[in-house]
Coordinates of C-alpha atoms and ligand atoms in Angstrom, one line a residue:
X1 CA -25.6 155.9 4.6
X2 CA -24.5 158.1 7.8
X3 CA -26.0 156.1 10.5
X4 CA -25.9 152.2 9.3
X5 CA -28.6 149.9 10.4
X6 CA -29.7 150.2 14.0
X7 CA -29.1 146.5 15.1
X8 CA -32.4 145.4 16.8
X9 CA -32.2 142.9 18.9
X10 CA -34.4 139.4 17.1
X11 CA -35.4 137.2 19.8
X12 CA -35.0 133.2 19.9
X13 CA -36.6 131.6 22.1
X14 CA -34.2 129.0 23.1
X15 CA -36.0 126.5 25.5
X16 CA -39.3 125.9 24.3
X17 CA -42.5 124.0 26.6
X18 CA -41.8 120.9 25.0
X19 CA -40.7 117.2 25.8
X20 CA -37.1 116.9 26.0
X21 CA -35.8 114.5 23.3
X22 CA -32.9 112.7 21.7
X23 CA -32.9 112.2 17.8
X24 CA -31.0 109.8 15.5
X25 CA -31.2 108.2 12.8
X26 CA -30.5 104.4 11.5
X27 CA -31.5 102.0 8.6
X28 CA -33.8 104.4 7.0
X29 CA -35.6 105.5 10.2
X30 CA -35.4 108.8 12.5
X31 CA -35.9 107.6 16.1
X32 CA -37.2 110.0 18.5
X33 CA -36.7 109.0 21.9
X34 CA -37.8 110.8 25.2
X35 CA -35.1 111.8 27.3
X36 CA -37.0 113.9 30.3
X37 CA -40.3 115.5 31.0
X38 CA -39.0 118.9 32.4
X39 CA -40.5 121.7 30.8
X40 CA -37.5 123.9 30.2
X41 CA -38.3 127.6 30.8
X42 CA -38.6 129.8 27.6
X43 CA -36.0 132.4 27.2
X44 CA -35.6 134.9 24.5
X45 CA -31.9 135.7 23.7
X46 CA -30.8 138.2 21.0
X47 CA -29.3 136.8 17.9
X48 CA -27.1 138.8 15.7
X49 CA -28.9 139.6 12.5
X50 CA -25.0 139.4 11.3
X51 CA -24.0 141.6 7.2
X52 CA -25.4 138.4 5.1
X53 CA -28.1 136.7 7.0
X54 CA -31.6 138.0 8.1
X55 CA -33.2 136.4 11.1
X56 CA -36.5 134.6 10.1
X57 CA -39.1 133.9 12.2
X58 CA -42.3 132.0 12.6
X59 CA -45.5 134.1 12.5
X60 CA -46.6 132.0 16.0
X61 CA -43.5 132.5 17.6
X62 CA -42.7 134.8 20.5
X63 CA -40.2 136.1 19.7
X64 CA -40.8 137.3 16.2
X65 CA -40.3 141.3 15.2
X66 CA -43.9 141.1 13.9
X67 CA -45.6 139.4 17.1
X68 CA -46.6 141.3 19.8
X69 CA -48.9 139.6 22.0
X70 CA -52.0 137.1 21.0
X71 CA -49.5 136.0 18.2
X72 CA -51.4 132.5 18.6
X73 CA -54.4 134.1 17.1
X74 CA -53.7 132.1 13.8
X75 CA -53.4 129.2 14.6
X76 CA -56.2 127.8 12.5
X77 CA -55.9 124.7 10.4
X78 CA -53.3 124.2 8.1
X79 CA -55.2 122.4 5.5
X80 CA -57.8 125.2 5.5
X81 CA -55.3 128.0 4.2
X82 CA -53.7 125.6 1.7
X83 CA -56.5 125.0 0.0
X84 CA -57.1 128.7 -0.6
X85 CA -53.5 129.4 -1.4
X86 CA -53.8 126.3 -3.9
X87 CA -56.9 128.2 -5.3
X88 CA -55.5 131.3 -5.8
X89 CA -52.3 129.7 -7.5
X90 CA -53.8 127.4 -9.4
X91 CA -57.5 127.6 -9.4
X92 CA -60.0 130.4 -11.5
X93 CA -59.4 133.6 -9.7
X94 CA -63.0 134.6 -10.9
X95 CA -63.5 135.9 -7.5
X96 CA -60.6 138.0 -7.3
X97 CA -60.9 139.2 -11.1
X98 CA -64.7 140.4 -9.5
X99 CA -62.8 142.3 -6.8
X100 CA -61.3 145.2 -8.6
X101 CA -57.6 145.4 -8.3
X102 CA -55.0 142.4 -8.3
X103 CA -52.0 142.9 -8.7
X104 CA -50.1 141.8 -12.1
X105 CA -48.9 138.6 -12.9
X106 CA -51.0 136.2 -10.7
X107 CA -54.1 137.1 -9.7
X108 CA -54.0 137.5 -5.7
X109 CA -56.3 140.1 -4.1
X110 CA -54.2 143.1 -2.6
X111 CA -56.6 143.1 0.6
X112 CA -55.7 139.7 1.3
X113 CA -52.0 139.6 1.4
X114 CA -49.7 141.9 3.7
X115 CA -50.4 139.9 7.4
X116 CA -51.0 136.6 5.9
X117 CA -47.1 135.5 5.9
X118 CA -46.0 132.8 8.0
X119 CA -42.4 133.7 8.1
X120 CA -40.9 137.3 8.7
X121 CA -37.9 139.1 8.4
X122 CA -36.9 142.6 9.4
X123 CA -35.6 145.0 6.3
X124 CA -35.1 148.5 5.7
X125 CA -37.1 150.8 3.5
X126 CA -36.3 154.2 2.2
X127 CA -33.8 157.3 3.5
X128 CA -33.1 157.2 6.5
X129 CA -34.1 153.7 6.5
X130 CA -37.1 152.7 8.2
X131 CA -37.2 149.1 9.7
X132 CA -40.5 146.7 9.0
X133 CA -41.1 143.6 9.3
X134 CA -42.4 141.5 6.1
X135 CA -43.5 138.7 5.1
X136 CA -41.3 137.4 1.9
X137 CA -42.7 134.8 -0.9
X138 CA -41.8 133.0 -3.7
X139 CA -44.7 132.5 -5.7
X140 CA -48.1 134.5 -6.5
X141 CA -47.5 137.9 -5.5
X142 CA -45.8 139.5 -8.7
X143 CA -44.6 142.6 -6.6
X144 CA -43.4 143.7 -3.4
X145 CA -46.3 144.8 -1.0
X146 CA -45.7 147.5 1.6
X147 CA -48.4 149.1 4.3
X148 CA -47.8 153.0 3.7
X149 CA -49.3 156.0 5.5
X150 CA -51.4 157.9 5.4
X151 CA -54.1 155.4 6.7
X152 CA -57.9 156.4 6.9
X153 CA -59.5 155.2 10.2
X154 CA -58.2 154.7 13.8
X155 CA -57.0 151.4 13.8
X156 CA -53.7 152.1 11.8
X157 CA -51.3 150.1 13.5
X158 CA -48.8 153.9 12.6
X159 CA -45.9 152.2 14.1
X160 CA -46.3 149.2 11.5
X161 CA -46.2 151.6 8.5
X162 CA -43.7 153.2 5.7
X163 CA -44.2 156.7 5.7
X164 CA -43.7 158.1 2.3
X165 CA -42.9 161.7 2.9
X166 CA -39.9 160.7 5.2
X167 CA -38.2 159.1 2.9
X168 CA -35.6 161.5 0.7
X169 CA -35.1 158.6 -2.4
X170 CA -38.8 157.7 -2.9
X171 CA -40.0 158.0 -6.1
X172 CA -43.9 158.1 -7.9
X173 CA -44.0 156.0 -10.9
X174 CA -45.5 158.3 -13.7
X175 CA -48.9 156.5 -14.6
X176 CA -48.2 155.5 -18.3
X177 CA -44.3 154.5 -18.2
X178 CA -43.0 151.6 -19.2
X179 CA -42.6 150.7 -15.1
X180 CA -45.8 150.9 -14.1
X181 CA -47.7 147.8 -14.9
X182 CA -51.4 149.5 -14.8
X183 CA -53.4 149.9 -17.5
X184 CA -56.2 151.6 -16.0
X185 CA -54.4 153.9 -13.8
X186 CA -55.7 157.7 -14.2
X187 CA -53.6 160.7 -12.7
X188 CA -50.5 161.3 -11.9
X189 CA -49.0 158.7 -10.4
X190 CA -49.2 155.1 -10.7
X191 CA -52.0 154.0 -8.9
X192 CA -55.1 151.6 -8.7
X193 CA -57.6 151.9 -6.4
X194 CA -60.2 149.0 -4.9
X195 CA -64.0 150.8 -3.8
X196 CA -66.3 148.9 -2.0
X197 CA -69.7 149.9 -1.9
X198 CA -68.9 152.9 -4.3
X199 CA -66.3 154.1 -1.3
X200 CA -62.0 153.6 -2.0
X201 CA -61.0 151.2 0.9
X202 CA -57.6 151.2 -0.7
X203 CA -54.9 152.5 -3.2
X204 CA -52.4 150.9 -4.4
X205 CA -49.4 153.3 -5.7
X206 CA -46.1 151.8 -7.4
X207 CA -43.1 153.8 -5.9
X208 CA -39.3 153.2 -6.1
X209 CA -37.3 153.5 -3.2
X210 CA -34.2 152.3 -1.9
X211 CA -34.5 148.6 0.0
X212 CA -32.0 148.3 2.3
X213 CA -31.7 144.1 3.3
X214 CA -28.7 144.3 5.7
X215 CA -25.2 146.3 5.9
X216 CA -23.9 144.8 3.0
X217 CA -26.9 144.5 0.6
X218 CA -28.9 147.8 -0.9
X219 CA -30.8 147.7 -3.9
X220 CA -31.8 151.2 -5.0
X221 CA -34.9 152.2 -7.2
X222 CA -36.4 149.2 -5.8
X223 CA -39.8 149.2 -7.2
X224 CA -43.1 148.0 -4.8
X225 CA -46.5 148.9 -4.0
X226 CA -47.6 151.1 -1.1
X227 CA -51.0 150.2 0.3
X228 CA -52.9 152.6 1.9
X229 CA -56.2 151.0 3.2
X230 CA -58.8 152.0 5.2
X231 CA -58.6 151.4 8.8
X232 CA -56.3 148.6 9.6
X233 CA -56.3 144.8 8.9
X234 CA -56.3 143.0 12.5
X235 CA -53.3 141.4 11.5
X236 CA -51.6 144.5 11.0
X237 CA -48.3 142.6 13.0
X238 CA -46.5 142.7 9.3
X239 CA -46.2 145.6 7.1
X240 CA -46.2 143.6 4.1
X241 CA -44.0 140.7 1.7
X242 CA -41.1 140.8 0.0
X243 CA -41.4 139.5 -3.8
X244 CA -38.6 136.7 -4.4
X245 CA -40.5 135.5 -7.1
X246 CA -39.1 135.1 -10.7
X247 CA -40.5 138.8 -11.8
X248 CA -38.0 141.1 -12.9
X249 CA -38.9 143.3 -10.3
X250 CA -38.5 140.8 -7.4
X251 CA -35.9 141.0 -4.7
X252 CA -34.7 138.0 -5.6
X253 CA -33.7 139.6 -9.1
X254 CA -32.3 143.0 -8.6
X255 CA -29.7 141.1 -5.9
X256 CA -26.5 142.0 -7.6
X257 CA -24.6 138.0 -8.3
X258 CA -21.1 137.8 -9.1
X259 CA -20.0 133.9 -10.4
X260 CA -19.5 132.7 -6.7
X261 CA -22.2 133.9 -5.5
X262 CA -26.3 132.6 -5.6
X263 CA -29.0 135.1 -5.5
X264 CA -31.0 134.1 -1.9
X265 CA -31.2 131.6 0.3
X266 CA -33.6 130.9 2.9
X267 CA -33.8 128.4 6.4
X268 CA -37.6 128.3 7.5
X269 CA -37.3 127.8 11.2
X270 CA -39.1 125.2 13.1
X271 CA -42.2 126.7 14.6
X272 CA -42.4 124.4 17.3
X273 CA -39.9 124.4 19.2
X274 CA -38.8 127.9 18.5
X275 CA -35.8 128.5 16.2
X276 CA -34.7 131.1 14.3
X277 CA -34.2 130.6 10.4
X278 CA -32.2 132.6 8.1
X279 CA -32.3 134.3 4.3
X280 CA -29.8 136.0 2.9
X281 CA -28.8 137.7 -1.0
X282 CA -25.8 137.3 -2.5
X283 CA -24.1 135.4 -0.6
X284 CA -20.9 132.8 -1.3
X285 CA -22.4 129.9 -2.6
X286 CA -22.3 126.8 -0.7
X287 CA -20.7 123.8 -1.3
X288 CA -23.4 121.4 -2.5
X289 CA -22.9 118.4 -4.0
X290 CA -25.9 118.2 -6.4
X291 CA -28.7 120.5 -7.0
X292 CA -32.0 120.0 -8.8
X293 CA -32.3 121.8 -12.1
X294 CA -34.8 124.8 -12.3
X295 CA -37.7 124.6 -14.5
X296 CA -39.8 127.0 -16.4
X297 CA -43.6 127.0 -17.0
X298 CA -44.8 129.2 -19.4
X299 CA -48.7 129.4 -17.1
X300 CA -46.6 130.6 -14.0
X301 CA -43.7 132.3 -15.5
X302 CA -42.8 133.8 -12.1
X303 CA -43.0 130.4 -9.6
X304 CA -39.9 128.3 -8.7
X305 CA -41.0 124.8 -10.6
X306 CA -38.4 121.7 -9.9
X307 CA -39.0 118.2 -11.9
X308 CA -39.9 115.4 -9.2
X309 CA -38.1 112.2 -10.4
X310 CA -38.5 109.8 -7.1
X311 CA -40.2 109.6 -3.9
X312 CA -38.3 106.8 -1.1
X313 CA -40.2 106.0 2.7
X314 CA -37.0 104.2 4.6
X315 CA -34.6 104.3 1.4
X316 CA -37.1 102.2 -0.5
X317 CA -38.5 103.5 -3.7
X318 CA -42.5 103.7 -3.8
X319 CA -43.5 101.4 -6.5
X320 CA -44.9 104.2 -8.7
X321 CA -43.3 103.8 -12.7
X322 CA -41.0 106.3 -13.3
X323 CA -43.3 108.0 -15.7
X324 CA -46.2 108.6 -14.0
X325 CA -44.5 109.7 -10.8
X326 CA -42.3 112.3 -12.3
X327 CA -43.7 116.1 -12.5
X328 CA -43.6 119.6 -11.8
X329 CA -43.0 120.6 -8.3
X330 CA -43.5 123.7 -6.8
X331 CA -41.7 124.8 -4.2
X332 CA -44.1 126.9 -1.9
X333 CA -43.7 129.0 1.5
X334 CA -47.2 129.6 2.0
X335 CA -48.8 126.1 1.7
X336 CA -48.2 124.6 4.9
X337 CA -48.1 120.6 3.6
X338 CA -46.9 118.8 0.4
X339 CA -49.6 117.8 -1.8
X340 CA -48.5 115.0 -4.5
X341 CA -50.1 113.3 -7.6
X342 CA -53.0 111.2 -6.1
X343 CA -51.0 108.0 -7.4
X344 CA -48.2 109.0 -5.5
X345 CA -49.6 110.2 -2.9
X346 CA -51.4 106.7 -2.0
X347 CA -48.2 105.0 -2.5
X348 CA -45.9 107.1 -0.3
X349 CA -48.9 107.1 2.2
X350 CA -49.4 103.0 1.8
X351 CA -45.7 102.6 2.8
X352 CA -45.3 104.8 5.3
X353 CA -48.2 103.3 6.9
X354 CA -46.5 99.5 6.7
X355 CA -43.4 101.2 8.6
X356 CA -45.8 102.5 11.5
X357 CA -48.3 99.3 11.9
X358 CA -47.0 99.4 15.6
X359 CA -48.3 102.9 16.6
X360 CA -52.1 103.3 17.7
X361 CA -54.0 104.6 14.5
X362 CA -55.8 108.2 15.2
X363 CA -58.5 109.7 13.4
X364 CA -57.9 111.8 10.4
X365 CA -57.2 115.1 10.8
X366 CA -58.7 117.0 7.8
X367 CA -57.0 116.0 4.8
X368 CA -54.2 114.1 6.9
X369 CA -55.2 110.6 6.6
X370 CA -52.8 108.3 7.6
X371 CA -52.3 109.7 12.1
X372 CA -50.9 108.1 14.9
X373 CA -51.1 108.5 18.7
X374 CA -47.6 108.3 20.4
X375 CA -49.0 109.3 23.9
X376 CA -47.1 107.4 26.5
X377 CA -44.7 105.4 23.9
X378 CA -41.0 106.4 25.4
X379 CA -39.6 106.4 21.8
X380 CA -40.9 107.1 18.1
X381 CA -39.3 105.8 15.2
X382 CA -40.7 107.4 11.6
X383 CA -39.4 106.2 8.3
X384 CA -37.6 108.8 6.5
X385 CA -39.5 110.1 3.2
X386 CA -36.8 111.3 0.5
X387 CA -38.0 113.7 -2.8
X388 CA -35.5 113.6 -5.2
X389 CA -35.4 116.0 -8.1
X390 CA -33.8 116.0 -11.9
X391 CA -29.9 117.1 -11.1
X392 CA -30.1 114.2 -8.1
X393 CA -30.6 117.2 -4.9
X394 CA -32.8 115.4 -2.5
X395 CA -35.2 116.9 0.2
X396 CA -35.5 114.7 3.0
X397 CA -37.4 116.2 6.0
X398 CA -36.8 115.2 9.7
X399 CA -39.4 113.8 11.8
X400 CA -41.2 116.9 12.7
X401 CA -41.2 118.3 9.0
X402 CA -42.5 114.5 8.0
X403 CA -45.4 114.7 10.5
X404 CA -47.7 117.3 12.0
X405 CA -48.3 117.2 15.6
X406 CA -51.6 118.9 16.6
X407 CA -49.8 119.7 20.0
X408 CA -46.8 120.9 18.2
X409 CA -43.7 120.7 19.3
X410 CA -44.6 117.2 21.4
X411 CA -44.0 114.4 19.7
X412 CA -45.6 112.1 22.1
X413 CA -49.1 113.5 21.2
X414 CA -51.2 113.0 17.8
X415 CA -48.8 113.0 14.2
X416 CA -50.1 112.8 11.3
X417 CA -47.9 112.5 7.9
X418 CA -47.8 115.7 6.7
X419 CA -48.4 115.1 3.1
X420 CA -51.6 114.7 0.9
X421 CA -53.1 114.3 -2.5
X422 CA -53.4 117.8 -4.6
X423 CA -56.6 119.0 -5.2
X424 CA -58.1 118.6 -8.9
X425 CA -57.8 122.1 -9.9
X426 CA -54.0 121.9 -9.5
X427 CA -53.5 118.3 -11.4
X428 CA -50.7 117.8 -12.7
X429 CA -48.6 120.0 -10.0
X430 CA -46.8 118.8 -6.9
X431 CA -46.5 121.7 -4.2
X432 CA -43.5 121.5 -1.7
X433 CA -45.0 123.0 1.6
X434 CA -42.8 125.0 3.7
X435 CA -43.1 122.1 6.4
X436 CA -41.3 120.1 4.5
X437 CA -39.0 122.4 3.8
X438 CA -38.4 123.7 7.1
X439 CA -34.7 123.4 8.9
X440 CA -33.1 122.5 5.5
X441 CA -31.2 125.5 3.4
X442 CA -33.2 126.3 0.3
X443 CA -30.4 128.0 -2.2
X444 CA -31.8 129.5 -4.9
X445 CA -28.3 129.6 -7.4
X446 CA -30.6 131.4 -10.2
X447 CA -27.4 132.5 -12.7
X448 CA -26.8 128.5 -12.6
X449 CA -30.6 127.6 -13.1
X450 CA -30.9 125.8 -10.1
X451 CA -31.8 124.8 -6.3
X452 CA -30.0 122.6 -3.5
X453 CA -30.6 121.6 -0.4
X454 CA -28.2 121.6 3.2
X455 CA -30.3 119.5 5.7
X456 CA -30.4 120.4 8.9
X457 CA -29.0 124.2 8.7
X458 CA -31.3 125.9 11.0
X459 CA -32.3 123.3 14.0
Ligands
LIG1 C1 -57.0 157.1 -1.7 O1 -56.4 158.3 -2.3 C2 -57.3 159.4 -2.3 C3 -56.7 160.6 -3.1 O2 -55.4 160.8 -2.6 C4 -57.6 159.8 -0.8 O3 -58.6 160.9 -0.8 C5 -58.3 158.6 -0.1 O4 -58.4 158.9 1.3 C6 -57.3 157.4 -0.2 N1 -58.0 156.2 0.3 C7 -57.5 155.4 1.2 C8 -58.4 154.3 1.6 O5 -56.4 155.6 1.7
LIG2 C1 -54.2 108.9 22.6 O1 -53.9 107.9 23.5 C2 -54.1 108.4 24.9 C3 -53.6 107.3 25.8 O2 -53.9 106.0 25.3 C4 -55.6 108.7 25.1 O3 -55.8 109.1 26.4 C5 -56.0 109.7 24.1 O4 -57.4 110.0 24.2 C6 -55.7 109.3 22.7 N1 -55.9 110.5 21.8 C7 -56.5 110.3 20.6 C8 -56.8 111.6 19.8 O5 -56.8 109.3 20.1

């Protein structure tokens, strides 16, 4: 490649509006105590997307690549787009199946999906490379999704799109080769259209192209699906998501491993205040004490399942047997909370509460049913929750990946634990939200069959 990467500058918005405060931890509680009342003034300074690591950032935040202004647009309800994700996962997709076109593997409707990403990184597609920023996922998608011109209609968004015919290594999928995965494609290339109302509102075409990640990662003949829609999608901020599912077609498995190295690795940064996460391929894996063991399930051949074996609130195991706490987790970046067995959920919630009984009670907020109101305390102090997982890695979030503060970023305000029963259709599954998740280091080591945790790696 003659020119390299041009190095954009990613923004992180050190200082955020929020209460300065002082964290630590001591016999199984994380204290939170207020320090100052100064609203520090928000600055974005550039952070080196460095060779191995891609800046992630919040969908809500500033700063990110995908942004722009009115980025607080989505802030809707959590619980509301969970439930919908947890549908589409693990529900009937009748109504997609109805639709027209989902892509294979898991049944998620095309229209619905490039946009809808919390987190985004920056990546280059085709040559010369052109830089978008995506969403990237773990579960559901089945394929990479890219916005492509030409687009019909005036609100295109041009400056958010691939263009095909400036790109010197793309490549049409002939329709009927063993790499496109349509049966019901007709023409030349590899292609599935969605009409609405008799009229095509989109195609969706399966190319290969070279993906370029960062300086030292390239994958060529990377196969993903160009969208061209009809008129724009008002959240037209991302071009589209990055597969790092289990598909052989994903990111995460064309990343070229050597035996020291794990396949991707990803720190979701906290939203609120500002941060800026990482993920990176391929790189040197980490020295990690224990992992959890990666499981298969034969329904959702492509998702990331781990085997929950315990659930602690202060270092104290809930009083749940053994038996019928243990189960497959899922570890999710597009389901906001964690949603466990209802027998395990009413324990972890029945102890956490008998840490908290000197906090104000607040109402429920949606599904959150066990909230507090720390207005005007001058310190907080929340039990730590532990998962642990068969292989003995444990996840143990920090207070504001426990709890979720309406007025985020304030801990003084409304919390509420972060964590609720799953709904029926997905009995039988626990899902690990990305809140929980957030600030620790996810490592995916996939030659070894396995995930571990670094806490605090992206604060
Ligand atoms: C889909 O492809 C057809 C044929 O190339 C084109 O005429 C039509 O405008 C495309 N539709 C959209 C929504 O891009
Ligand atoms: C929280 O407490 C403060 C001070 O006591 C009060 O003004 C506020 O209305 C309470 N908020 C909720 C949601 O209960």
């Amino acid at each position: 490649m003659a020119s390299g990467i041009p190095s954009l500058l990613f923004c992180l918005l050190l200082a955020a509006p929020h209460l300065g405060s002082s964290y630590h931890t001591n016999g199984g509680k994380h204290f939170v105590v207020r320090s100052s009342d100064s609203r520090s003034p928000s600055t974005c300074s550039p952070v080196p997307g460095d060779g191995g690591r891609l800046p992630v950032m919040h969908r809500l935040s500033p700063c990110a690549p995908a942004s722009g202004a009115g980025a607080g647009s989505g802030q809707s309800m959590p619980s509301i787009s969970d439930a919908l994700r947890l549908r589409a996962l693990f529900g009937d997709s009748g109504d997609y199946k109805k639709s027209g076109v989902t892509i294979p593997s898991i049944g998620t409707p095309l229209q619905s999906l490039p946009g809808a990403s919390e987190y985004h990184v920056t990546v280059g597609y085709g040559t010369p490379v052109q830089r978008l920023a995506v969403g990237f996922d773990t579960a559901t998608v089945g394929a990479t999704l890219l916005r492509c011109e030409p687009c019909a209609g005036s609100r295109c968004g041009k400056k958010h799109l691939f263009d095909p015919s400036r790109s010197s290594s793309l490549a049409q999928i002939p329709c009927g080769s063993r790499n496109c995965p349509l049966s019901d494609c007709s023409g030349p290339s590899c292609t599935a259209t969605l009409k609405k109302k008799g009229a095509v509102v989109l195609n969706a075409t399966f190319v290969t192209d070279t993906l370029t990640v960062s300086r030292s990662v390239a994958v060529d003949d990377f196969r993903f699906v160009c969208l061209e829609t009809r008129g724009a999608s008002t959240e037209g901020r991302s071009s589209g998501v990055l597969d790092l599912s289990r598909d052989p077609h994903s990111l995460a498995s064309r990343v070229v491993l050597s035996p020291d190295t794990v396949a991707f690795s990803y720190c979701l940064p906290s939203a609120f205040p500002y941060s800026a996460g990482f993920l990176s391929f391929g790189a040197t894996r980490p020295n990690i004490v224990s992992y959890a063991t990666l499981k298969s399930k034969a329904s959702h051949p492509n998702l990331y399942f781990l085997r929950l074996v315990g659930v602690s609130v202060g270092a104290v195991d809930i009083p749940v047997p053994p038996q019928a706490l243990a189960g497959d987790a899922l570890m999710e970046l597009h389901t906001t909370f964690t949603y466990l067995q209802p027998k395990v959920y009413a324990a972890l919630r029945d102890q956490f509460r008998g840490w908290m009984g000197q906090y104000p009670v607040a109402p429920p907020y949606g599904e959150l049913d066990t909230c507090y109101n720390f207005t005007g305390q001058s310190s907080v102090g929340v039990p730590a929750v532990e998962l642990t997982f068969e292989g003995g890695a444990g996840l143990e979030p920090g207070v504001q990946q426990t709890m979720y503060f309406k007025d985020r970023g304030n801990i003084f305000s409304v919390g509420c634990l972060a964590f609720a029963p799953v709904p029926p259709h997905a009995r039988g599954i626990t899902v690990i939200g990305s809140l929980a998740q957030a600030t620790t280091e996810v490592v995916y080591d996939l030659r070894g069959g396995k995930v571990g945790f670094v806490t605090k790696s992206c604060l």
